[in-house]
Short mmCIF file of C-alpha atoms and ligand atoms in Angstrom, two decimals:
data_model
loop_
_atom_site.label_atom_id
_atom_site.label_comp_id
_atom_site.label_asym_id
_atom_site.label_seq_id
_atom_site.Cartn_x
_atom_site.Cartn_y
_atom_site.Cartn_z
CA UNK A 1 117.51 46.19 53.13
CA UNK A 2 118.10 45.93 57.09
CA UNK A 3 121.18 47.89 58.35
CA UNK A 4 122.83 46.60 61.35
CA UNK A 5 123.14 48.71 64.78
CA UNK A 6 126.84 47.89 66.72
CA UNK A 7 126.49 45.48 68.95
CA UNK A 8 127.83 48.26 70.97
CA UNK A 9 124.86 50.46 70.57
CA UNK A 10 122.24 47.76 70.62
CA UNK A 11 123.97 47.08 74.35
CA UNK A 12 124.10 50.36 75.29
CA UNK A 13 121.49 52.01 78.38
CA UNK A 14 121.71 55.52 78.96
CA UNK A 15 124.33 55.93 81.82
CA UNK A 16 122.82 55.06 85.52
CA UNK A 17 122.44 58.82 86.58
CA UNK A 18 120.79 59.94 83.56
CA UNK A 19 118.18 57.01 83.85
CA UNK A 20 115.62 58.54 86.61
CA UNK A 21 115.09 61.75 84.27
CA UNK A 22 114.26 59.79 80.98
CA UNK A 23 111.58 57.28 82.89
CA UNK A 24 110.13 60.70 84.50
CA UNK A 25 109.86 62.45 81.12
CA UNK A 26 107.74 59.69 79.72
CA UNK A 27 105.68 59.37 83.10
CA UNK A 28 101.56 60.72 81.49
CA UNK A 29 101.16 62.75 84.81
CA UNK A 30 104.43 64.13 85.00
CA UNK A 31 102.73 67.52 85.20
CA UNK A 32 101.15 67.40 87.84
CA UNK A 33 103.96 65.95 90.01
CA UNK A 34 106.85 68.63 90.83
CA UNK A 35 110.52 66.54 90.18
CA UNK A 36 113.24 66.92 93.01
CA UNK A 37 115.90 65.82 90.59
CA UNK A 38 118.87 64.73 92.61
CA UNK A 39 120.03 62.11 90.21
CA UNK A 40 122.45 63.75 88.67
CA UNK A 41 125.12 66.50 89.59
CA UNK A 42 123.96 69.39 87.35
CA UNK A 43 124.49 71.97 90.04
CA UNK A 44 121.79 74.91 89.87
CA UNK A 45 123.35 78.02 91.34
CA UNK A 46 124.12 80.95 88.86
CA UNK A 47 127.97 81.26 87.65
CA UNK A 48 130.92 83.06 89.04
CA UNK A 49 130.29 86.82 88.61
CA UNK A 50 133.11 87.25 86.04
CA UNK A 51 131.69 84.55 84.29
CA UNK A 52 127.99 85.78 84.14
CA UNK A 53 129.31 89.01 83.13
CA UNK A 54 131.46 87.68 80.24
CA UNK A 55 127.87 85.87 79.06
CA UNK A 56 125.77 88.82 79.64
CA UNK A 57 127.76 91.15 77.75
CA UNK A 58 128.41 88.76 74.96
CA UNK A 59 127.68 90.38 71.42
CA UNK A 60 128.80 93.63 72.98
CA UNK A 61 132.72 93.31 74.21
CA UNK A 62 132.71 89.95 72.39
CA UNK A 63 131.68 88.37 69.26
CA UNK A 64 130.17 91.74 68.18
CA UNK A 65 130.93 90.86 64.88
CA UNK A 66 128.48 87.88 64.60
CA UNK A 67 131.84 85.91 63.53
CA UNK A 68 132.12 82.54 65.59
CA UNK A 69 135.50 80.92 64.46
CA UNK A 70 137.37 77.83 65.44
CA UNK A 71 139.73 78.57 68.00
CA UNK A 72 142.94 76.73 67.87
CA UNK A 73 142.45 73.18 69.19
CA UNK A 74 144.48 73.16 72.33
CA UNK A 75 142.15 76.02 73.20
CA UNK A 76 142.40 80.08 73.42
CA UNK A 77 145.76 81.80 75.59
CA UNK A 78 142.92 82.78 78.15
CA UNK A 79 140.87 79.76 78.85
CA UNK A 80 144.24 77.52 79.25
CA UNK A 81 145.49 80.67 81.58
CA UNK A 82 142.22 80.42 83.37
CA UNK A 83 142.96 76.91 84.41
CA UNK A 84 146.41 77.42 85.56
CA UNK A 85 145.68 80.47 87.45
CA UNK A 86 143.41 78.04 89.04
CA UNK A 87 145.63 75.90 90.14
CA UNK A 88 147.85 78.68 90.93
CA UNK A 89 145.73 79.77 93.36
CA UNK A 90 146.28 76.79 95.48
CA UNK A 91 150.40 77.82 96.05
CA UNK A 92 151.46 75.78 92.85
CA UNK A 93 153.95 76.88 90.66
CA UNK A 94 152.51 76.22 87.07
CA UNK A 95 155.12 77.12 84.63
CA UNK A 96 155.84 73.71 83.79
CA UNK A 97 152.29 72.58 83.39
CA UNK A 98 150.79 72.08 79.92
CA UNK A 99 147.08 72.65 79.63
CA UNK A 100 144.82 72.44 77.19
CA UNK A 101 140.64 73.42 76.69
CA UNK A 102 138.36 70.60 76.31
CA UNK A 103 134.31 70.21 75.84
CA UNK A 104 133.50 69.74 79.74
CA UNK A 105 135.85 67.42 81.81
CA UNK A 106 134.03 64.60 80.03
CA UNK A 107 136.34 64.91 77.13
CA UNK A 108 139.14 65.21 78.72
CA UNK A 109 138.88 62.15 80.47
CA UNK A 110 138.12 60.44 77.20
CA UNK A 111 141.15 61.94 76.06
CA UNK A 112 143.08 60.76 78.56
CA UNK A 113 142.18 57.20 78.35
CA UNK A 114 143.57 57.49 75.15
CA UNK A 115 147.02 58.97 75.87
CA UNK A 116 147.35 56.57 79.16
CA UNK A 117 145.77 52.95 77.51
CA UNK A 118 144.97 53.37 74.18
CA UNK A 119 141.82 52.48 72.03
CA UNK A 120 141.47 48.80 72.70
CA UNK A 121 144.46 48.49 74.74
CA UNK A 122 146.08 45.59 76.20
CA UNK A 123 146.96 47.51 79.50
CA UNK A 124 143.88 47.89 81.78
CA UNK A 125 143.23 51.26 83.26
CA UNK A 126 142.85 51.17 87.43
CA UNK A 127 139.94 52.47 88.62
CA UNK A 128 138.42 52.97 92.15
CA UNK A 129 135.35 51.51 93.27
CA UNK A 130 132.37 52.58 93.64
CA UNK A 131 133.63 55.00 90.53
CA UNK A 132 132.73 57.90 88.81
CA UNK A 133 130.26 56.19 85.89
CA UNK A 134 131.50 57.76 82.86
CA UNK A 135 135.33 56.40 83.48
CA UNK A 136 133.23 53.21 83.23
CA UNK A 137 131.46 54.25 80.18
CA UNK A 138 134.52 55.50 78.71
CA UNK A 139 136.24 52.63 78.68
CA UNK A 140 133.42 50.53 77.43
CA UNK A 141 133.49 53.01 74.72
CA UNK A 142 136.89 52.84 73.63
CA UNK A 143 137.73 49.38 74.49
CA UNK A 144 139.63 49.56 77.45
CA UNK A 145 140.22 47.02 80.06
CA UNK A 146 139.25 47.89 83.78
CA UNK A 147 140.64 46.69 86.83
CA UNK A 148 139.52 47.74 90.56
CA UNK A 149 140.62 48.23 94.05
CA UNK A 150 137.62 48.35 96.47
CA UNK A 151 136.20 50.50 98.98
CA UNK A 152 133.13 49.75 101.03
CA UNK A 153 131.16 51.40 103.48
CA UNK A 154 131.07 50.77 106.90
CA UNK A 155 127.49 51.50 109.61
CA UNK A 156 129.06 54.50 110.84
CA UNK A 157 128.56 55.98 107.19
CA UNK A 158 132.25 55.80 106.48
CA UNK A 159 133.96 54.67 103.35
CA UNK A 160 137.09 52.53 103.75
CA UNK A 161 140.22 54.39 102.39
CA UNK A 162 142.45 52.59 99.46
CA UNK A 163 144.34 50.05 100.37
CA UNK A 164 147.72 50.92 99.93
CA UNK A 165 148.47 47.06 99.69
CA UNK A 166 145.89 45.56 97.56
CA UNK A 167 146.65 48.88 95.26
CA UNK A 168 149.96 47.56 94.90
CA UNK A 169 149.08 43.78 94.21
CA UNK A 170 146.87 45.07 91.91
CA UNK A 171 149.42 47.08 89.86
CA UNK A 172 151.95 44.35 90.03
CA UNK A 173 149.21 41.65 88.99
CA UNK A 174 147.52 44.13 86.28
CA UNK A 175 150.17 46.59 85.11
CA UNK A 176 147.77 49.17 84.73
CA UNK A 177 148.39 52.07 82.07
CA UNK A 178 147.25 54.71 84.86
CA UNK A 179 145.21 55.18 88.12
CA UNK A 180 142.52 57.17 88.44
CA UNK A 181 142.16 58.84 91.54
CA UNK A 182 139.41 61.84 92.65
CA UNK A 183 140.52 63.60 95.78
CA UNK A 184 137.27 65.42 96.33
CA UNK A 185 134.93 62.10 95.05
CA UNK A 186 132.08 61.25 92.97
CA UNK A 187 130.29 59.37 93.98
CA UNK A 188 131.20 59.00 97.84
CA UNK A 189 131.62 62.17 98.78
CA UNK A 190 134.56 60.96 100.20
CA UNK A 191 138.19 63.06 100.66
CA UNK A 192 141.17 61.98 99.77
CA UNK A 193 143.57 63.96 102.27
CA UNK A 194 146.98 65.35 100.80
CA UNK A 195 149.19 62.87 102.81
CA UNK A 196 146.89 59.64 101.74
CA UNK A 197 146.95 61.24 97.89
CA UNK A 198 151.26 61.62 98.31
CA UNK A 199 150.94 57.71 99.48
CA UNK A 200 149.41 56.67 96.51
CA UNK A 201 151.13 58.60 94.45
CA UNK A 202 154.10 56.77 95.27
CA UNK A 203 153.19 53.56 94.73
CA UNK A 204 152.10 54.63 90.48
CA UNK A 205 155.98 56.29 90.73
CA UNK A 206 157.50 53.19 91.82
CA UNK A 207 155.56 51.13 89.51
CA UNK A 208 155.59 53.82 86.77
CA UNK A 209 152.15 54.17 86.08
CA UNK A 210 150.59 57.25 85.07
CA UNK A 211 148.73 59.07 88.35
CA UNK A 212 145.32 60.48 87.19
CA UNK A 213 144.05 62.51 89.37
CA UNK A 214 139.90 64.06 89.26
CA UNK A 215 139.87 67.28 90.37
CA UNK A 216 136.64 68.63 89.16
CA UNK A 217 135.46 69.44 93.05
CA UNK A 218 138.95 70.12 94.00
CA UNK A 219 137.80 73.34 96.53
CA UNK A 220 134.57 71.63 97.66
CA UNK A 221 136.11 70.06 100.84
CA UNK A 222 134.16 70.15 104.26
CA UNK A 223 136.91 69.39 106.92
CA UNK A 224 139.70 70.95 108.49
CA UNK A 225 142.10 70.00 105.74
CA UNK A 226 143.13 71.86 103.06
CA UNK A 227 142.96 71.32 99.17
CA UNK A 228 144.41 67.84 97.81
CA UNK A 229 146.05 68.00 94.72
CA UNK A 230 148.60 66.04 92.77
CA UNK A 231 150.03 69.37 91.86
CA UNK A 232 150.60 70.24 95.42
CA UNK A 233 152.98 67.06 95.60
CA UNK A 234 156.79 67.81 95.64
CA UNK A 235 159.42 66.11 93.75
CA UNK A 236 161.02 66.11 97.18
CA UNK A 237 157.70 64.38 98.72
CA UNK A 238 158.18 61.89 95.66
CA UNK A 239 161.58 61.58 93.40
CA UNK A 240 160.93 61.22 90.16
CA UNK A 241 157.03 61.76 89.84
CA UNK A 242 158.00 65.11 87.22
CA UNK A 243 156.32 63.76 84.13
CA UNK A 244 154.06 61.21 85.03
CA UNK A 245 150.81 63.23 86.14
CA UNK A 246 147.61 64.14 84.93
CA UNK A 247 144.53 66.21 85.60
CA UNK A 248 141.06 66.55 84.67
CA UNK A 249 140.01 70.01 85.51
CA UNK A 250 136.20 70.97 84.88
CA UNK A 251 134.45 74.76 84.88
CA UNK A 252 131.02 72.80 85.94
CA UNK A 253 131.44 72.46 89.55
CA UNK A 254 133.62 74.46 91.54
CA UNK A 255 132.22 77.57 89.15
CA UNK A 256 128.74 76.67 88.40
CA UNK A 257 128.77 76.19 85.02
CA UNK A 258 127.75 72.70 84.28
CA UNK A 259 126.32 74.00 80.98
CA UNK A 260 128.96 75.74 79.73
CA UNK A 261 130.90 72.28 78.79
CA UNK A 262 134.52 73.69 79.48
CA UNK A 263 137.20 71.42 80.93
CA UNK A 264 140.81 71.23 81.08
CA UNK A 265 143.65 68.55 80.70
CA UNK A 266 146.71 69.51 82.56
CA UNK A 267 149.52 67.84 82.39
CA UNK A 268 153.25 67.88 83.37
CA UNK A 269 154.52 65.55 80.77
CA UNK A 270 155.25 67.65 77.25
CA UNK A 271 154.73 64.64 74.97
CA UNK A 272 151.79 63.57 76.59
CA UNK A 273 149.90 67.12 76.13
CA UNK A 274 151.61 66.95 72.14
CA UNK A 275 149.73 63.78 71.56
CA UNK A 276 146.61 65.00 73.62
CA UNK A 277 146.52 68.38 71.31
CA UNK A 278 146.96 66.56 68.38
CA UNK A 279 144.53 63.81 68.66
CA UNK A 280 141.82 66.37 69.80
CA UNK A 281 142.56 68.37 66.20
CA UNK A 282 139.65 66.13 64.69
CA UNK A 283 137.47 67.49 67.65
CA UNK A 284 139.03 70.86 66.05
CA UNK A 285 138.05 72.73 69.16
CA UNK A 286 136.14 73.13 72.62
CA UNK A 287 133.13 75.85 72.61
CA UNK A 288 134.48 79.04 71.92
CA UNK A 289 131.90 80.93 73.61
CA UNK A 290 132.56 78.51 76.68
CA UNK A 291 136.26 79.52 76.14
CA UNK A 292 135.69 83.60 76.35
CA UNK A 293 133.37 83.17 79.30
CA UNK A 294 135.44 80.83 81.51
CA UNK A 295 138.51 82.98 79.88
CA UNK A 296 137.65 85.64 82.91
CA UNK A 297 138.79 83.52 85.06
CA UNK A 298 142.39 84.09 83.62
CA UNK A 299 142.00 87.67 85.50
CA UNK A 300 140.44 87.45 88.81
CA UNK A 301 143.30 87.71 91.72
CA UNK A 302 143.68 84.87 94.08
CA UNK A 303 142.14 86.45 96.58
CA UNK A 304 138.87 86.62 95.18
CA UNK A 305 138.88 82.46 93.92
CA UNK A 306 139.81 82.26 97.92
CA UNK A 307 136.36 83.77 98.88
CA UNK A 308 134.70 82.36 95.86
CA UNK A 309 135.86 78.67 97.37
CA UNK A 310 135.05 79.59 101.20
CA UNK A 311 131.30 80.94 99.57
CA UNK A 312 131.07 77.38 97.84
CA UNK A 313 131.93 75.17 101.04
CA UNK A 314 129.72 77.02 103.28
CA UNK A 315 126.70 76.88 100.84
CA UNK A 316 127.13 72.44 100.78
CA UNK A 317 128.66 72.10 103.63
CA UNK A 318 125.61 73.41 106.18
CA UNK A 319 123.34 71.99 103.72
CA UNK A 320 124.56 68.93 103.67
CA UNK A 321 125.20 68.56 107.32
CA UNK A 322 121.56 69.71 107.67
CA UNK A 323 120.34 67.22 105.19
CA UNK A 324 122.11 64.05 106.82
CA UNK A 325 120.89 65.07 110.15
CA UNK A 326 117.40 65.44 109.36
CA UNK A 327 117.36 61.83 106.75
CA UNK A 328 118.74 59.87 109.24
CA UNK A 329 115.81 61.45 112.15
CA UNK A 330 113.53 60.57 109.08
CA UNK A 331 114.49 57.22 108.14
CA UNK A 332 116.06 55.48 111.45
CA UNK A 333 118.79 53.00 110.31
CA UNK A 334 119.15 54.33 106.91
CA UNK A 335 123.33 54.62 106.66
CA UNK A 336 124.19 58.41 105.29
CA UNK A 337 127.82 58.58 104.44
CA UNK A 338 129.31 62.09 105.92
CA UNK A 339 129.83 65.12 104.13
CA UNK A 340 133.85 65.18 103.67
CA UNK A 341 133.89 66.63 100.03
CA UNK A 342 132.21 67.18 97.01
CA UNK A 343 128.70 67.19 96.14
CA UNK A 344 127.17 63.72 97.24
CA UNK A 345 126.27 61.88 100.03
CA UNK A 346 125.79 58.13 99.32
CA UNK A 347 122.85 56.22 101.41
CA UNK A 348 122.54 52.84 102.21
CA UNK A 349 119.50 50.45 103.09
CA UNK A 350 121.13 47.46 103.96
CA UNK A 351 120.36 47.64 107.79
CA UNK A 352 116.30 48.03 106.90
CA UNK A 353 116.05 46.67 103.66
CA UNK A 354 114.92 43.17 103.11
CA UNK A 355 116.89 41.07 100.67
CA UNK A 356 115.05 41.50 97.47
CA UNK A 357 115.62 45.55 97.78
CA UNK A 358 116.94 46.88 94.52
CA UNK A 359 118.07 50.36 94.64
CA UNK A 360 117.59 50.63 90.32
CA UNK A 361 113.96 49.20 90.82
CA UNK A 362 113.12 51.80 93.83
CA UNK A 363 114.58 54.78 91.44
CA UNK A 364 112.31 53.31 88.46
CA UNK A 365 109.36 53.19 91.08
CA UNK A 366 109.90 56.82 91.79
CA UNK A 367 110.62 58.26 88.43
CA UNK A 368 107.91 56.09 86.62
CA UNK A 369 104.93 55.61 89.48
CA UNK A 370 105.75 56.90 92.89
CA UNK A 371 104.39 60.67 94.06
CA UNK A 372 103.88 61.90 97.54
CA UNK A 373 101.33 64.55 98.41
CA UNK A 374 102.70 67.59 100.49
CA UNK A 375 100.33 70.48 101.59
CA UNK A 376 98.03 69.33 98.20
CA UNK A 377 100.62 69.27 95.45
CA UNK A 378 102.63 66.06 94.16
CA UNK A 379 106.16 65.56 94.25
CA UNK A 380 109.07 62.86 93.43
CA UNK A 381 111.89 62.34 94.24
CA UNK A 382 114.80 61.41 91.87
CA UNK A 383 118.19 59.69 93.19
CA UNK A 384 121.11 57.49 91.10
CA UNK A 385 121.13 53.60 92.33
CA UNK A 386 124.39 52.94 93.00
CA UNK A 387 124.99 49.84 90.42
CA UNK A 388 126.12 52.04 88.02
CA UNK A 389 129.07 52.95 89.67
CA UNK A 390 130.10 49.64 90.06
CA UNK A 391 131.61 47.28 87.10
CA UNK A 392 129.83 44.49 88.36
CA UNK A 393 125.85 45.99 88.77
CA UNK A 394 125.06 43.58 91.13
CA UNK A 395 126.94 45.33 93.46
CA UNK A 396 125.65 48.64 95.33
CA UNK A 397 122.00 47.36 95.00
CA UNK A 398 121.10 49.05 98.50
CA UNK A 399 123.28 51.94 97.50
CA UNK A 400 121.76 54.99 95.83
CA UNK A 401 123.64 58.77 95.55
CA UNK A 402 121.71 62.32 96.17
CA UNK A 403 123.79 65.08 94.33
CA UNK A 404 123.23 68.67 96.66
CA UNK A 405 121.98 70.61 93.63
CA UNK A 406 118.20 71.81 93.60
CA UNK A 407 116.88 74.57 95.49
CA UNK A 408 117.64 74.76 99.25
CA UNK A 409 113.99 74.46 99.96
CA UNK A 410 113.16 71.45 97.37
CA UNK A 411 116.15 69.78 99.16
CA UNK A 412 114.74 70.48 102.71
CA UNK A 413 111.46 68.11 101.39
CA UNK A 414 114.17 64.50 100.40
CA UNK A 415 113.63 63.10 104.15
CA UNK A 416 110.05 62.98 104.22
CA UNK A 417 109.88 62.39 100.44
CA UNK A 418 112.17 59.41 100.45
CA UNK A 419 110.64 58.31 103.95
CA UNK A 420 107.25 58.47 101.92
CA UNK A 421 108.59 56.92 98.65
CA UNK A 422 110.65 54.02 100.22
CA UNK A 423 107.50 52.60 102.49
CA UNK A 424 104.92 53.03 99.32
CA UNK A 425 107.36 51.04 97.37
CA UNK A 426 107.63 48.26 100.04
CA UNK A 427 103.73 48.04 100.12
CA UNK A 428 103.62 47.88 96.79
CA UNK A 429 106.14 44.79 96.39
C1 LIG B 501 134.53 63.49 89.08
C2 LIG B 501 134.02 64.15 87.84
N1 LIG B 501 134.86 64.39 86.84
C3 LIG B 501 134.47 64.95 85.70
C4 LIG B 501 133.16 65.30 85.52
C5 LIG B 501 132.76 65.87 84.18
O1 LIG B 501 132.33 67.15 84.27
P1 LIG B 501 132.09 68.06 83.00
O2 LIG B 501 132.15 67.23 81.77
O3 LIG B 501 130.75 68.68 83.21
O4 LIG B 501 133.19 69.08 83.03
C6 LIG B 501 132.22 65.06 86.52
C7 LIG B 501 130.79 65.37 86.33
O5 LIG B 501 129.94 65.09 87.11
C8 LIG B 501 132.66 64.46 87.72
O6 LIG B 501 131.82 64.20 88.72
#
């Protein structure tokens, strides 16, 4: 008897930044070639101290009892806290915010889709391009239209902010369910400042759509600005936006704790988080040893977040300033976008490249074949082509994103490593 696979399945490639680290892991002399894994942003640094406290006293002050219940699905009084004192720590007044505890951010994007669209909805949901993957995947996943506005990057290393007007024709062509929006951004590493965040915001009010806003690297911001956040906008900045906004809120970033799979999805709309709660009752609940850990951030004073954040943004910040410097010395033409926020930088080959360049076949070359030989031992290098984040993979083909997260010093070796890489893989094609 032959069983049939979904179509859906039988279609389905493991998601763009995950691909470098599978084709390594079946390379045969993957031991003898140390990985610099910047594919994917699983940040390396050890947790906040409250945090690694909670897990290193765990069995002691906690769970002593061996007993590892359920905890109620819209997640324990101290993780949700956690979250909002979060946010609170930013000058926002929270009491009419609704959170609940999800596994990672992931789910509570998937979540969301489903409280903004619906499973195989009619409405699309409007995403910006180059995106995030997994709001992508997500929507693949659960049937869910997608429409785009577009930004692209210029020589300078600049991406172009939203258009205000083609985000409008857009809505009024598409009536989108909801617009997704990520202030500090994956994949660009672009930021989206308060005032250009309050713009858009405006338009979803006028329009009522739903405003969706990613703030998973919401402290990790390099410039003189301060935080963006849609809970930082007014109802005086924007009459009548009470009701109609959403976050995703993730422990993996900002905190270091991409392992712990805790996120968050805040909301100021009390139906919206009823339906959200309810629907995540078959999940029955996010990791309750997640929960108690990231629950000490429920306690810590503002004060301490404040020098937790300015720690953060120093660490990426000269790091990535040094690391953009020294690629571009390294690779002469090679376009580096700036470090304005979060944890990427995006680099471009279209001014050296020639035309057949295909930043998914360069990643396979260096995950599956390519190795470079530094003071007698081999490395690789491993990046995320840029396709992925597009809906349409032929774009972004001399696009490829380096997340900031392996060891200072393994970082320090991605100019000569990619110099090396990039001109083996032109002799060899
Ligand atoms: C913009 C953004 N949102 C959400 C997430 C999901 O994070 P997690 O599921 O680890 O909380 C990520 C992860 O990379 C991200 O980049």
């Amino acid at each position: 008897m032959t069983t049939n696979i979904s179509s859906h399945f039988q279609s389905r490639i493991p998601s763009a930044i995950r691909q470098a680290q599978i084709m390594f892991s079946e390379r045969k002399d993957k031991d003898d070639i140390q990985v610099v894994n910047l594919a994917i942003g699983n940040v390396s640094l050890p947790m906040y101290p409250a945090m690694k406290k909670r897990m290193f006293e765990l069995g002691e002050n906690a769970f002593d009892d061996g007993i590892i219940n359920y905890s109620p699905s819209i997640g324990t009084t101290e993780a949700r806290s956690a979250f909002l004192n979060i946010i609170s720590s930013e000058g926002v007044d929270t009491s009419n915010l609704h959170c609940m505890i999800t596994d990672g951010g992931s789910q509570a994007m998937e979540l969301m889709m489903l409280g903004v669209c619906g499973p195989s909805s009619k409405k699309p949901l409007m995403l910006v391009e180059p995106v995030y993957t997994n709001y992508i995947e997500f929507s693949k996943r659960l049937s869910i239209p997608v429409t785009t506005v577009n930004r692209e990057i210029d020589e300078n290393g600049y991406f172009s902010q939203v258009s205000l007007t083609q985000l409008e024709n857009r809505i009024i062509e598409n009536d989108p369910g909801a617009l997704i929006i990520i202030p500090a951004d994956n994949p660009t590493g672009q930021f989206i400042s308060q005032k250009q965040l309050i713009k858009i915001a405006k338009i979803c009010v006028k329009h009522n759509v739903w405003i969706v806003s990613d703030e998973a690297y919401r402290q990790l911001y390099y410039g003189k600005n301060k935080t963006s956040s849609i809970w930082k906008i007014s109802e005086e900045d924007i009459p009548g936006i009470t009701g109609l906004r959403i976050s995703i809120e993730s422990a993996s970033k900002v905190w270091n704790a991409c392992g712990l799979r805790i996120g968050g999805l805040v909301t100021d709309n009390k139906e919206f988080h009823k339906g959200a709660v309810s629907e995540y009752t078959a999940n029955l609940c996010a990791n309750s040893i997640g929960q108690h850990i990231f629950g000490a951030m429920a306690l810590e004073s503002h004060e301490k977040l404040h020098q937790w954040y300015a720690k953060q943004r120093e660490y990426y910040k000269s790091l990535m300033i040094f690391l953009r410097r020294k690629l571009i010395d390294k690779i002469p033409g090679l376009i580096v976008t700036h470090p304005e926020a979060a944890i990427y930088f995006v680099i471009d080959f279209r001014s050296i490249c020639d035309d057949e360049f295909d930043s998914f076949e360069f990643v396979k070359y260096c995950a599956s074949r390519g190795k470079v030989n530094i003071e007698g031992k081999y490395f690789t290098l491993l990046l995320a082509p840029m396709n992925g984040f597009y809906l349409d993979s032929n774009n972004g083909k001399t696009e490829l994103r380096i997340a900031m997260v392996e060891d200072p010093t393994l970082i320090a070796k991605t100019p000569q490593l990619l110099n090396s890489l990039y001109n083996s893989y032109k002799n060899t094609n």
